[in-house]
Amino acid sequence: PDRSAVISGDSVRWTATAAFFDGSAAASLPLTMTNYDDSSQHAVTTDAAGVASFSAAAPRPSRSAELEWEDPSSWYVSVNPTGPESGEIWADNTTLVFPTAYHLTASGLVADGQLRVTGSLNLVDLAKVERQLADGSWNGDAAGAAVGGRSLQAQVTELIPIKRQVGTDYDFIEKVVRPRYEYSTERKPVKTLTVTSATDGRIAFSLAVPDPAHDYEVVLSASDDAFRLQRRTIQAGTAVELPWWMETGPVFQMADGSLAGETPYRIGGQVAWNIADAGRIAPSGGDNRYLYIAAQRGLVSAAVADSPTFRRTFAASDAPGIFVIGVRFTGKTYAPKAATCANFDSAQRSI
């Protein structure tokens, strides 16, 4: 391609050069150049220098596409000899296509019951992008001159998590029944508002939200001078993704809520772990009883308690580590077990 970065609709000239194995030009050679944007094929013939070319407009956003085109994408064109005797001889290349002349960024968060969104609107700097592509430093930042005084539309949608029990599963090993859930998200429009970029291209607005515990989708959009619509979709909220182990059933947790078993112990160190499920410490007292087993090449100890906290002083005989199991009896059935290792801190005995 004669350009390595373009805006959708720009004309790009694609050139192919054909040569024999000895390096001499392959003149008058029929070629087929395939445009992978629309799957069109173009028949061309090389000149005396073995060169052939054709021009095509860079892809435009499709209004029927399932996903909105927000970021630049690669446009592929390939070429191969037309005759069947040429076998699998082919070549291809790409150019980077931006959907509009705008570079739109945004981020957001929910705090104090308010959705706060910030961002910026700039022109796409094609010269900057081409320089970065040439030297291998392209990082996705195409921002050029600021676009001030431009109206943008912001659509805010509340994302309501739905958890529904759809059945149960029987664990033949643990001999317990676990509920099976189906998760989905309900989308509820909150508001559509118009914001204007500042003279330096910055965008900022805030909005009171119905439920600060939910996430919110924000779709910003602005039309460039050629009426191409640039969008930027973000998700903002206060929700924090739970650690993977909070989704696996009961585990041993440290006093600070972190996963037990990752911190080694020195001789004489105090092991104090809580049995917890999804971040909630198991109940104590009443009919609840807990069986704690410590093992290392066989049984080391076994104890029954009414507390979900396992306590032990790490002894010299526990090195290099012990395996601990905690099982809760609810008064009617056994709950899934928690299990992990208490390992020796080898730095204590390092030379």
Short mmCIF file of C-alpha atoms in Angstrom, two decimals, residues 25-275:
data_model
loop_
_atom_site.label_atom_id
_atom_site.label_comp_id
_atom_site.label_asym_id
_atom_site.label_seq_id
_atom_site.Cartn_x
_atom_site.Cartn_y
_atom_site.Cartn_z
CA ALA A 25 11.06 -8.83 -13.94
CA ALA A 26 8.04 -11.02 -14.70
CA ALA A 27 6.42 -8.85 -17.36
CA SER A 28 2.88 -9.32 -18.73
CA LEU A 29 1.99 -11.65 -15.89
CA PRO A 30 -1.76 -11.84 -15.07
CA LEU A 31 -2.38 -11.33 -11.35
CA THR A 32 -5.44 -11.45 -9.12
CA MET A 33 -5.54 -8.94 -6.26
CA THR A 34 -8.11 -9.74 -3.57
CA ASN A 35 -9.59 -7.05 -1.36
CA TYR A 36 -10.58 -8.81 1.89
CA ASP A 37 -12.84 -5.94 2.94
CA ASP A 38 -15.52 -6.81 0.39
CA SER A 39 -13.98 -10.04 -1.02
CA SER A 40 -13.73 -8.38 -4.44
CA GLN A 41 -11.09 -9.58 -6.87
CA HIS A 42 -9.24 -7.37 -9.34
CA ALA A 43 -7.50 -8.68 -12.44
CA VAL A 44 -4.28 -6.80 -13.23
CA THR A 45 -1.29 -7.43 -15.46
CA THR A 46 2.31 -6.55 -14.70
CA ASP A 47 4.10 -4.03 -16.89
CA ALA A 48 7.60 -4.35 -18.37
CA ALA A 49 9.09 -3.79 -14.89
CA GLY A 50 6.94 -6.54 -13.37
CA VAL A 51 4.73 -4.05 -11.52
CA ALA A 52 0.92 -3.96 -11.30
CA SER A 53 -1.41 -1.95 -9.10
CA PHE A 54 -5.00 -1.00 -8.36
CA SER A 55 -6.71 1.58 -6.13
CA ALA A 56 -9.53 1.06 -3.64
CA ALA A 57 -11.30 3.04 -0.95
CA ALA A 58 -10.54 2.08 2.64
CA PRO A 59 -13.38 0.19 4.39
CA ARG A 60 -16.22 2.22 5.87
CA PRO A 61 -18.13 1.31 9.03
CA SER A 62 -21.09 -0.94 8.26
CA ARG A 63 -24.35 0.10 9.87
CA SER A 64 -25.46 -3.53 9.78
CA ALA A 65 -22.44 -4.79 11.71
CA GLU A 66 -23.17 -6.52 15.02
CA LEU A 67 -20.35 -4.70 16.78
CA GLU A 68 -19.65 -1.01 16.48
CA TRP A 69 -16.28 -0.16 14.93
CA GLU A 70 -14.52 1.99 17.52
CA ASP A 71 -10.80 1.28 17.05
CA PRO A 72 -8.51 1.05 14.01
CA SER A 73 -8.35 -2.30 12.25
CA SER A 74 -6.12 -3.87 9.63
CA TRP A 75 -7.22 -3.96 6.00
CA TYR A 76 -5.82 -6.95 4.07
CA VAL A 77 -5.14 -7.26 0.35
CA SER A 78 -3.48 -10.30 -1.24
CA VAL A 79 -2.12 -11.03 -4.71
CA ASN A 80 -1.41 -14.23 -6.60
CA PRO A 81 -0.74 -15.20 -10.21
CA THR A 82 -3.95 -15.96 -12.07
CA GLY A 83 -2.73 -19.04 -13.92
CA PRO A 84 -3.12 -22.45 -12.20
CA GLU A 85 0.48 -23.37 -13.03
CA SER A 86 1.69 -20.79 -10.49
CA GLY A 87 0.65 -23.02 -7.60
CA GLU A 88 0.73 -21.52 -4.12
CA ILE A 89 2.64 -18.36 -5.03
CA TRP A 90 1.10 -15.38 -3.25
CA ALA A 91 1.80 -12.29 -1.17
CA ASP A 92 -0.24 -9.99 1.06
CA ASN A 93 0.00 -6.75 3.01
CA THR A 94 -2.09 -4.55 5.28
CA THR A 95 -2.81 -0.95 6.08
CA LEU A 96 -4.31 0.42 9.31
CA VAL A 97 -7.77 1.95 8.89
CA PHE A 98 -9.35 4.34 11.41
CA PRO A 99 -13.16 4.46 11.42
CA THR A 100 -13.25 8.28 11.63
CA ALA A 101 -10.97 11.29 11.80
CA TYR A 102 -11.45 11.41 15.59
CA HIS A 103 -9.48 9.78 18.38
CA LEU A 104 -11.88 9.46 21.33
CA THR A 105 -10.87 8.15 24.75
CA ALA A 106 -12.81 7.88 28.01
CA SER A 107 -12.76 6.33 31.46
CA GLY A 108 -15.19 6.37 34.36
CA LEU A 109 -15.90 5.38 37.93
CA VAL A 110 -18.75 5.45 40.44
CA ALA A 111 -18.06 7.23 43.74
CA ASP A 112 -20.34 8.85 46.32
CA GLY A 113 -23.40 7.91 44.29
CA GLN A 114 -22.12 9.71 41.20
CA LEU A 115 -20.95 8.38 37.84
CA ARG A 116 -17.92 10.42 36.83
CA VAL A 117 -16.64 10.22 33.25
CA THR A 118 -13.54 11.88 31.81
CA GLY A 119 -11.93 11.64 28.40
CA SER A 120 -10.57 13.54 25.43
CA LEU A 121 -11.41 14.22 21.79
CA ASN A 122 -8.59 14.70 19.30
CA LEU A 123 -7.96 14.43 15.59
CA VAL A 124 -6.24 11.28 14.38
CA ASP A 125 -2.62 12.14 13.57
CA LEU A 126 -1.88 9.87 10.61
CA ALA A 127 1.70 11.10 10.22
CA LYS A 128 2.40 10.21 13.86
CA VAL A 129 0.85 6.78 13.41
CA GLU A 130 2.84 6.04 10.26
CA ARG A 131 6.09 7.02 11.97
CA GLN A 132 5.32 4.71 14.89
CA LEU A 133 4.33 1.85 12.60
CA ALA A 134 7.58 2.28 10.70
CA ASP A 135 9.80 2.12 13.77
CA GLY A 136 7.73 -0.50 15.60
CA SER A 137 6.62 1.77 18.45
CA TRP A 138 2.89 1.95 17.63
CA ASN A 139 0.98 1.72 20.94
CA GLY A 140 -2.54 2.66 19.88
CA ASP A 141 -2.28 6.38 20.70
CA ALA A 142 -3.25 8.28 17.56
CA ALA A 143 -4.14 11.55 19.31
CA GLY A 144 -3.23 14.70 17.43
CA ALA A 145 -4.66 18.20 17.66
CA ALA A 146 -7.41 18.73 20.24
CA VAL A 147 -11.01 19.07 19.04
CA GLY A 148 -12.70 21.72 21.18
CA GLY A 149 -16.31 22.86 21.23
CA ARG A 150 -17.61 19.63 19.70
CA SER A 151 -20.92 18.20 20.96
CA LEU A 152 -20.94 14.57 22.01
CA GLN A 153 -23.80 12.33 22.99
CA ALA A 154 -23.48 10.17 26.11
CA GLN A 155 -25.82 7.21 26.61
CA VAL A 156 -25.76 5.78 30.13
CA THR A 157 -27.12 2.29 30.84
CA GLU A 158 -27.37 0.56 34.20
CA LEU A 159 -26.06 -3.03 34.20
CA ILE A 160 -28.06 -4.98 36.77
CA PRO A 161 -26.59 -8.39 37.67
CA ILE A 162 -29.13 -11.19 37.87
CA LYS A 163 -28.35 -14.43 39.74
CA ARG A 164 -30.94 -17.20 39.39
CA GLN A 165 -30.81 -20.72 40.75
CA VAL A 166 -31.55 -23.16 37.93
CA GLY A 167 -30.95 -26.44 39.67
CA THR A 168 -28.70 -28.42 41.98
CA ASP A 169 -25.70 -30.72 41.59
CA TYR A 170 -24.84 -33.61 43.89
CA ASP A 171 -21.18 -34.00 44.79
CA PHE A 172 -20.60 -37.75 45.21
CA ILE A 173 -17.19 -37.18 46.80
CA GLU A 174 -18.23 -34.57 49.37
CA LYS A 175 -21.77 -36.07 49.66
CA VAL A 176 -23.40 -32.64 49.55
CA VAL A 177 -25.86 -30.91 47.24
CA ARG A 178 -24.69 -27.63 45.72
CA PRO A 179 -26.97 -25.09 44.04
CA ARG A 180 -26.34 -24.33 40.35
CA TYR A 181 -26.80 -20.73 39.24
CA GLU A 182 -27.33 -18.93 35.97
CA TYR A 183 -25.97 -15.41 35.65
CA SER A 184 -27.23 -12.67 33.35
CA THR A 185 -27.27 -8.89 33.09
CA GLU A 186 -30.35 -6.72 32.76
CA ARG A 187 -29.78 -3.48 30.84
CA LYS A 188 -31.77 -0.47 32.02
CA PRO A 189 -31.40 2.93 30.26
CA VAL A 190 -30.58 5.70 32.72
CA LYS A 191 -30.12 8.87 30.70
CA THR A 192 -28.88 10.29 27.40
CA LEU A 193 -27.16 13.63 27.67
CA THR A 194 -25.14 16.00 25.52
CA VAL A 195 -21.67 17.16 26.56
CA THR A 196 -19.25 19.54 24.86
CA SER A 197 -15.49 19.10 24.64
CA ALA A 198 -13.35 21.86 26.15
CA THR A 199 -10.89 23.90 24.09
CA ASP A 200 -8.14 21.41 24.93
CA GLY A 201 -10.36 18.49 23.89
CA ARG A 202 -11.09 17.30 27.40
CA ILE A 203 -14.47 15.76 28.24
CA ALA A 204 -15.93 15.58 31.74
CA PHE A 205 -19.38 15.07 33.22
CA SER A 206 -21.03 13.48 36.27
CA LEU A 207 -24.43 11.95 36.86
CA ALA A 208 -26.30 10.64 39.91
CA VAL A 209 -26.89 6.88 39.51
CA PRO A 210 -29.80 4.74 40.77
CA ASP A 211 -27.61 2.15 42.51
CA PRO A 212 -23.92 2.85 43.28
CA ALA A 213 -23.28 -0.88 43.68
CA HIS A 214 -24.02 -1.58 40.00
CA ASP A 215 -21.82 -1.10 36.96
CA TYR A 216 -22.80 1.34 34.20
CA GLU A 217 -22.15 1.31 30.47
CA VAL A 218 -21.39 4.66 28.88
CA VAL A 219 -21.39 5.10 25.09
CA LEU A 220 -19.88 8.38 23.90
CA SER A 221 -20.32 9.37 20.26
CA ALA A 222 -19.39 12.30 18.03
CA SER A 223 -19.53 12.89 14.26
CA ASP A 224 -16.46 14.15 12.42
CA ASP A 225 -16.60 16.67 9.55
CA ALA A 226 -17.38 13.86 7.10
CA PHE A 227 -20.35 12.76 9.26
CA ARG A 228 -18.64 9.54 10.30
CA LEU A 229 -19.74 8.55 13.80
CA GLN A 230 -16.95 7.83 16.29
CA ARG A 231 -17.98 5.86 19.37
CA ARG A 232 -16.28 4.92 22.60
CA THR A 233 -17.88 2.37 24.95
CA ILE A 234 -16.70 2.06 28.53
CA GLN A 235 -17.92 0.32 31.68
CA ALA A 236 -17.66 2.08 35.01
CA GLY A 237 -18.53 1.15 38.56
CA THR A 238 -17.35 0.35 42.03
CA ALA A 239 -17.73 -3.41 41.64
CA VAL A 240 -14.48 -5.25 42.28
CA GLU A 241 -13.85 -8.60 40.67
CA LEU A 242 -13.56 -11.24 43.35
CA PRO A 243 -10.38 -13.32 43.51
CA TRP A 244 -10.76 -16.65 41.70
CA TRP A 245 -10.68 -18.61 44.95
CA MET A 246 -13.78 -16.85 46.28
CA GLU A 247 -15.79 -18.63 43.58
CA THR A 248 -14.57 -22.16 44.38
CA GLY A 249 -16.37 -22.86 47.65
CA PRO A 250 -15.01 -22.90 51.22
CA VAL A 251 -11.35 -21.97 51.66
CA PHE A 252 -9.03 -21.06 54.50
CA GLN A 253 -8.49 -17.31 54.78
CA MET A 254 -5.99 -15.24 56.73
CA ALA A 255 -7.24 -12.66 59.23
CA ASP A 256 -6.89 -9.93 56.58
CA GLY A 257 -9.09 -11.85 54.12
CA SER A 258 -6.28 -13.06 51.86
CA LEU A 259 -5.97 -16.69 50.80
CA ALA A 260 -4.23 -18.89 53.36
CA GLY A 261 -1.39 -21.15 52.32
CA GLU A 262 0.63 -18.52 50.48
CA THR A 263 2.52 -17.19 53.52
CA PRO A 264 5.23 -19.50 55.00
CA TYR A 265 5.71 -19.92 58.75
CA ARG A 266 8.77 -19.83 60.96
CA ILE A 267 9.18 -22.30 63.80
CA GLY A 268 6.95 -21.06 66.60
CA GLY A 269 4.79 -19.03 64.24
CA GLN A 270 1.07 -18.85 64.95
CA VAL A 271 -1.25 -20.30 62.30
CA ALA A 272 -4.73 -18.74 62.50
CA TRP A 273 -7.02 -19.42 59.55
CA ASN A 274 -10.74 -18.85 59.11
CA ILE A 275 -12.98 -21.08 57.01
#
